[in-house]
Short mmCIF file of C-alpha atoms and ligand atoms in Angstrom, two decimals:
data_model
loop_
_atom_site.label_atom_id
_atom_site.label_comp_id
_atom_site.label_asym_id
_atom_site.label_seq_id
_atom_site.Cartn_x
_atom_site.Cartn_y
_atom_site.Cartn_z
CA UNK F 1 0.74 -98.97 38.64
CA UNK F 2 1.97 -101.64 40.95
CA UNK F 3 4.80 -98.95 41.65
CA UNK F 4 1.68 -96.44 42.89
CA UNK F 5 0.19 -99.12 44.92
CA UNK F 6 3.19 -99.17 46.68
CA UNK F 7 3.67 -95.43 47.20
CA UNK F 8 0.25 -95.47 48.57
CA UNK F 9 0.67 -98.19 50.98
CA UNK F 10 4.20 -96.47 52.05
CA UNK F 11 2.33 -93.20 52.16
CA UNK F 12 -0.11 -95.30 54.84
CA UNK F 13 2.22 -96.63 56.87
CA UNK F 14 4.12 -93.19 57.51
CA UNK F 15 0.82 -91.72 58.49
CA UNK F 16 -0.09 -90.93 62.33
CA UNK F 17 -2.70 -92.52 61.62
CA UNK F 18 -6.35 -91.59 62.98
CA UNK F 19 -5.42 -89.75 66.60
CA UNK F 20 -7.58 -91.34 68.00
CA UNK F 21 -6.11 -95.06 67.95
CA UNK F 22 -3.29 -94.37 69.86
CA UNK F 23 -2.09 -91.60 72.56
CA UNK F 24 0.30 -93.77 74.37
CA UNK F 25 2.02 -92.51 77.53
CA UNK F 26 4.98 -90.86 77.09
CA UNK F 27 7.98 -92.81 77.70
CA UNK F 28 9.71 -89.92 80.20
CA UNK F 29 6.96 -90.16 82.69
CA UNK F 30 7.36 -88.84 86.35
CA UNK F 31 6.84 -91.42 88.65
CA UNK F 32 4.80 -88.66 90.44
CA UNK F 33 1.99 -89.06 87.80
CA UNK F 34 0.73 -92.57 88.73
CA UNK F 35 1.18 -91.99 92.47
CA UNK F 36 -0.27 -88.46 92.36
CA UNK F 37 -2.56 -88.54 89.68
CA UNK F 38 -4.00 -91.91 89.09
CA UNK F 39 -5.37 -92.57 92.67
CA UNK F 40 -8.85 -91.95 92.32
CA UNK F 41 -9.40 -92.04 88.27
CA UNK F 42 -6.79 -93.90 85.45
CA UNK F 43 -3.61 -91.50 84.69
CA UNK F 44 -5.05 -89.61 81.40
CA UNK F 45 -2.55 -89.99 78.82
CA UNK F 46 -0.95 -85.67 77.92
CA UNK F 47 -2.41 -86.09 74.81
CA UNK F 48 -5.45 -85.73 75.57
CA UNK F 49 -5.39 -81.59 76.24
CA UNK F 50 -4.12 -78.84 75.35
CA UNK F 51 -1.48 -77.06 77.13
CA UNK F 52 -3.83 -74.42 78.23
CA UNK F 53 -6.14 -76.61 79.78
CA UNK F 54 -3.54 -79.02 81.43
CA UNK F 55 -2.18 -75.20 82.74
CA UNK F 56 -5.93 -74.64 84.08
CA UNK F 57 -6.20 -77.85 85.75
CA UNK F 58 -2.79 -77.85 87.18
CA UNK F 59 -3.27 -74.82 88.74
CA UNK F 60 -6.94 -75.75 90.64
CA UNK F 61 -5.79 -78.55 91.77
CA UNK F 62 -7.24 -77.66 95.61
CA UNK F 63 -10.73 -77.58 94.11
CA UNK F 64 -10.49 -80.98 91.87
CA UNK F 65 -14.07 -82.26 91.14
CA UNK F 66 -14.96 -81.69 94.80
CA UNK F 67 -11.70 -83.00 95.97
CA UNK F 68 -8.81 -81.66 97.17
CA UNK F 69 -5.65 -83.36 94.77
CA UNK F 70 -3.04 -80.23 96.00
CA UNK F 71 1.11 -80.99 95.22
CA UNK F 72 4.10 -80.18 97.33
CA UNK F 73 5.70 -77.07 94.83
CA UNK F 74 8.03 -79.24 93.56
CA UNK F 75 6.13 -82.28 92.24
CA UNK F 76 3.53 -79.48 91.32
CA UNK F 77 5.80 -77.49 88.74
CA UNK F 78 7.65 -80.90 87.59
CA UNK F 79 4.29 -82.59 86.62
CA UNK F 80 2.64 -79.13 85.23
CA UNK F 81 5.62 -78.41 83.01
CA UNK F 82 5.81 -82.35 81.84
CA UNK F 83 2.15 -82.31 81.07
CA UNK F 84 2.26 -78.88 79.03
CA UNK F 85 5.61 -80.67 76.98
CA UNK F 86 3.38 -83.69 76.12
CA UNK F 87 0.31 -82.09 75.52
CA UNK F 88 -1.85 -82.46 72.11
CA UNK F 89 0.10 -81.13 69.26
CA UNK F 90 -3.30 -82.01 67.01
CA UNK F 91 -4.87 -78.85 66.16
CA UNK F 92 -8.50 -80.83 66.12
CA UNK F 93 -7.90 -81.37 69.50
CA UNK F 94 -6.86 -78.33 70.89
CA UNK F 95 -9.53 -76.48 72.01
CA UNK F 96 -9.25 -75.62 76.05
CA UNK F 97 -11.45 -78.16 77.52
CA UNK F 98 -14.71 -76.79 79.00
CA UNK F 99 -14.82 -77.38 82.77
CA UNK F 100 -11.41 -78.39 82.56
CA UNK F 101 -12.80 -81.95 81.40
CA UNK F 102 -11.55 -84.17 78.27
CA UNK F 103 -15.21 -85.27 78.23
CA UNK F 104 -16.62 -81.96 77.60
CA UNK F 105 -14.42 -81.37 74.67
CA UNK F 106 -16.11 -80.89 71.01
CA UNK F 107 -14.19 -84.34 69.92
CA UNK F 108 -15.43 -86.22 72.98
CA UNK F 109 -18.60 -85.65 72.59
CA UNK F 110 -18.33 -86.02 68.64
CA UNK F 111 -16.58 -89.26 68.96
CA UNK F 112 -19.21 -90.42 71.55
CA UNK F 113 -22.22 -89.47 70.00
CA UNK F 114 -23.60 -93.14 69.59
CA UNK F 115 -23.42 -93.91 73.63
CA UNK F 116 -27.02 -93.35 75.09
CA UNK F 117 -27.53 -91.54 77.94
CA UNK F 118 -28.05 -94.37 80.45
CA UNK F 119 -25.64 -96.34 79.33
CA UNK F 120 -22.67 -93.94 80.78
CA UNK F 121 -24.67 -94.59 84.09
CA UNK F 122 -24.26 -98.16 84.37
CA UNK F 123 -22.65 -99.57 87.60
CA UNK F 124 -19.66 -100.66 85.68
CA UNK F 125 -19.39 -97.47 83.87
CA UNK F 126 -20.61 -94.61 86.22
CA UNK F 127 -18.83 -91.76 84.63
CA UNK F 128 -17.93 -90.84 80.65
CA UNK F 129 -14.21 -89.98 82.59
CA UNK F 130 -14.14 -93.96 83.13
CA UNK F 131 -12.66 -94.84 80.06
CA UNK F 132 -10.99 -97.46 81.04
CA UNK F 133 -14.43 -99.16 81.71
CA UNK F 134 -14.98 -99.46 77.97
CA UNK F 135 -11.49 -98.14 76.42
CA UNK F 136 -9.52 -101.88 77.75
CA UNK F 137 -6.57 -100.75 76.57
CA UNK F 138 -7.07 -97.08 77.66
CA UNK F 139 -4.10 -97.19 80.41
CA UNK F 140 -1.85 -97.75 77.47
CA UNK F 141 -3.27 -95.09 75.84
CA UNK F 142 -5.39 -96.90 73.20
CA UNK F 143 -8.59 -95.97 72.09
CA UNK F 144 -9.02 -97.33 69.17
CA UNK F 145 -12.26 -99.08 68.07
CA UNK F 146 -11.13 -102.59 68.12
CA UNK F 147 -9.90 -102.04 71.97
CA UNK F 148 -13.72 -101.06 72.79
CA UNK F 149 -16.00 -103.18 75.19
CA UNK F 150 -18.80 -101.41 76.80
CA UNK F 151 -19.93 -103.28 79.83
CA UNK F 152 -23.55 -104.56 79.18
CA UNK F 153 -24.58 -103.41 83.09
C1 HEC I 15 -8.45 -87.12 95.36
C2 HEC I 15 -8.78 -87.98 94.13
C3 HEC I 15 -8.11 -87.69 93.23
C4 HEC I 15 -6.96 -86.90 92.38
C5 HEC I 15 -5.65 -87.49 93.73
C6 HEC I 15 -6.83 -86.68 91.23
N1 HEC I 15 -7.94 -86.42 90.61
FE1 HEC I 15 -8.45 -86.19 88.85
N2 HEC I 15 -10.26 -86.02 89.01
C7 HEC I 15 -10.66 -86.47 90.51
C8 HEC I 15 -12.30 -86.84 90.07
C9 HEC I 15 -13.24 -87.23 91.45
C10 HEC I 15 -12.57 -86.10 88.91
C11 HEC I 15 -14.14 -86.72 88.09
C12 HEC I 15 -14.37 -88.00 87.53
C13 HEC I 15 -15.51 -88.34 87.37
O1 HEC I 15 -16.55 -86.91 86.76
O2 HEC I 15 -16.23 -89.56 87.18
C14 HEC I 15 -11.36 -85.86 88.18
C15 HEC I 15 -11.15 -85.61 87.36
C16 HEC I 15 -10.04 -85.20 86.55
C17 HEC I 15 -9.91 -85.17 85.30
C18 HEC I 15 -10.83 -84.51 83.78
C19 HEC I 15 -12.19 -86.27 83.35
C20 HEC I 15 -12.91 -85.56 82.51
O3 HEC I 15 -13.91 -85.69 82.82
O4 HEC I 15 -12.63 -85.51 81.29
C21 HEC I 15 -8.94 -84.73 84.24
C22 HEC I 15 -8.38 -84.15 83.39
C23 HEC I 15 -8.22 -84.81 85.67
N3 HEC I 15 -8.55 -85.24 87.20
C24 HEC I 15 -6.80 -84.82 85.78
C25 HEC I 15 -6.02 -85.03 87.01
C26 HEC I 15 -4.60 -84.97 87.38
C27 HEC I 15 -3.85 -84.59 86.33
C28 HEC I 15 -4.43 -85.21 88.81
C29 HEC I 15 -2.70 -85.25 89.21
C30 HEC I 15 -2.46 -83.79 89.61
C31 HEC I 15 -5.33 -85.35 89.35
N4 HEC I 15 -6.26 -85.43 88.70
C32 HEC I 15 -5.52 -86.16 90.55
C33 HEC I 15 -10.61 -87.17 91.58
C34 HEC I 15 -8.96 -86.78 91.24
C1 HEC I 16 -19.10 -96.28 78.04
C2 HEC I 16 -17.88 -96.80 77.22
C3 HEC I 16 -17.11 -95.76 76.49
C4 HEC I 16 -16.48 -94.39 77.57
C5 HEC I 16 -16.78 -94.78 79.48
C6 HEC I 16 -15.44 -94.03 76.87
N1 HEC I 16 -15.44 -94.02 75.84
FE1 HEC I 16 -14.69 -93.59 74.08
N2 HEC I 16 -15.36 -94.48 72.89
C7 HEC I 16 -16.23 -95.49 73.04
C8 HEC I 16 -17.04 -95.71 71.92
C9 HEC I 16 -18.18 -96.47 71.75
C10 HEC I 16 -16.33 -95.25 70.56
C11 HEC I 16 -16.79 -95.24 69.15
C12 HEC I 16 -16.07 -96.33 68.30
C13 HEC I 16 -15.90 -95.81 67.17
O1 HEC I 16 -17.43 -96.14 66.63
O2 HEC I 16 -15.34 -95.49 66.65
C14 HEC I 16 -15.22 -94.03 71.24
C15 HEC I 16 -14.30 -93.82 70.70
C16 HEC I 16 -13.13 -92.58 71.65
C17 HEC I 16 -12.17 -92.55 70.40
C18 HEC I 16 -12.10 -92.30 68.81
C19 HEC I 16 -11.33 -93.42 68.49
C20 HEC I 16 -11.21 -93.36 67.28
O3 HEC I 16 -10.53 -94.28 66.89
O4 HEC I 16 -11.77 -92.76 66.38
C21 HEC I 16 -11.61 -91.61 71.77
C22 HEC I 16 -10.04 -91.11 71.17
C23 HEC I 16 -11.78 -91.78 72.48
N3 HEC I 16 -13.15 -92.64 72.70
C24 HEC I 16 -11.58 -91.52 73.94
C25 HEC I 16 -12.11 -91.91 75.18
C26 HEC I 16 -11.43 -91.46 76.15
C27 HEC I 16 -10.32 -90.72 76.67
C28 HEC I 16 -12.38 -91.54 77.63
C29 HEC I 16 -12.30 -91.06 78.80
C30 HEC I 16 -11.93 -90.21 79.22
C31 HEC I 16 -13.71 -92.31 76.92
N4 HEC I 16 -13.03 -92.29 75.31
C32 HEC I 16 -14.64 -92.90 77.26
C33 HEC I 16 -16.87 -95.38 74.44
C34 HEC I 16 -16.23 -95.00 75.56
#
């Protein structure tokens, strides 16, 4: 019996846990990612999207959500390769993001179904894409339940 419990505990530790809790930035994040992709919003951890989604985003940077986020060809290649390499490997999160948005994926909508429509519009949040407004450690890729604090206004 005791042995069974120990095995169960070992399995728990060994399993990667719920996807969500942690999707840390890869250790080989190029400096250009912070410089080019984190000036208008946070540097989204690559594991939030599939390979195809990152390809779609990176091939449309001149028309990026109403802005021009184009890059020089060298940086464009560097970042595309790095994002694709570090894209999610989990089936559950592998859908091609509608409108190139993490926030339009079915997993995102499901995970946030308890957040009311008016909450997203609070001044302290402004947009579902503003992950760090509620996920206080989002910049480190931590999205677990105990690291959430929703601004009251
Ligand atoms: C000039 C400003 C700007 C730059 C630079 C920029 N973005 Fe964005 N990005 C935006 C805006 C604006 C949105 C829409 C935000 C919103 O809806 O709140 C957005 C949204 C996104 C989203 C979707 C967020 C969602 O709703 O799920 C992704 C992914 C993204 N950007 C990736 C990138 C990447 C990768 C780069 C670097 C190559 C980059 N962005 C550079 C302005 C920018
Ligand atoms: C309005 C605040 C808010 C914003 C903004 C927000 N989230 Fe969340 N998020 C939540 C809440 C609340 C939950 C549900 C927590 C729970 O009950 O497990 C959640 C859950 C999640 C989960 C699942 C966590 C788990 O352990 O199962 C992930 C992953 C996640 N959010 C990612 C994101 C990403 C990525 C962004 C930005 C693109 C974002 N969230 C923006 C409030 C927010």
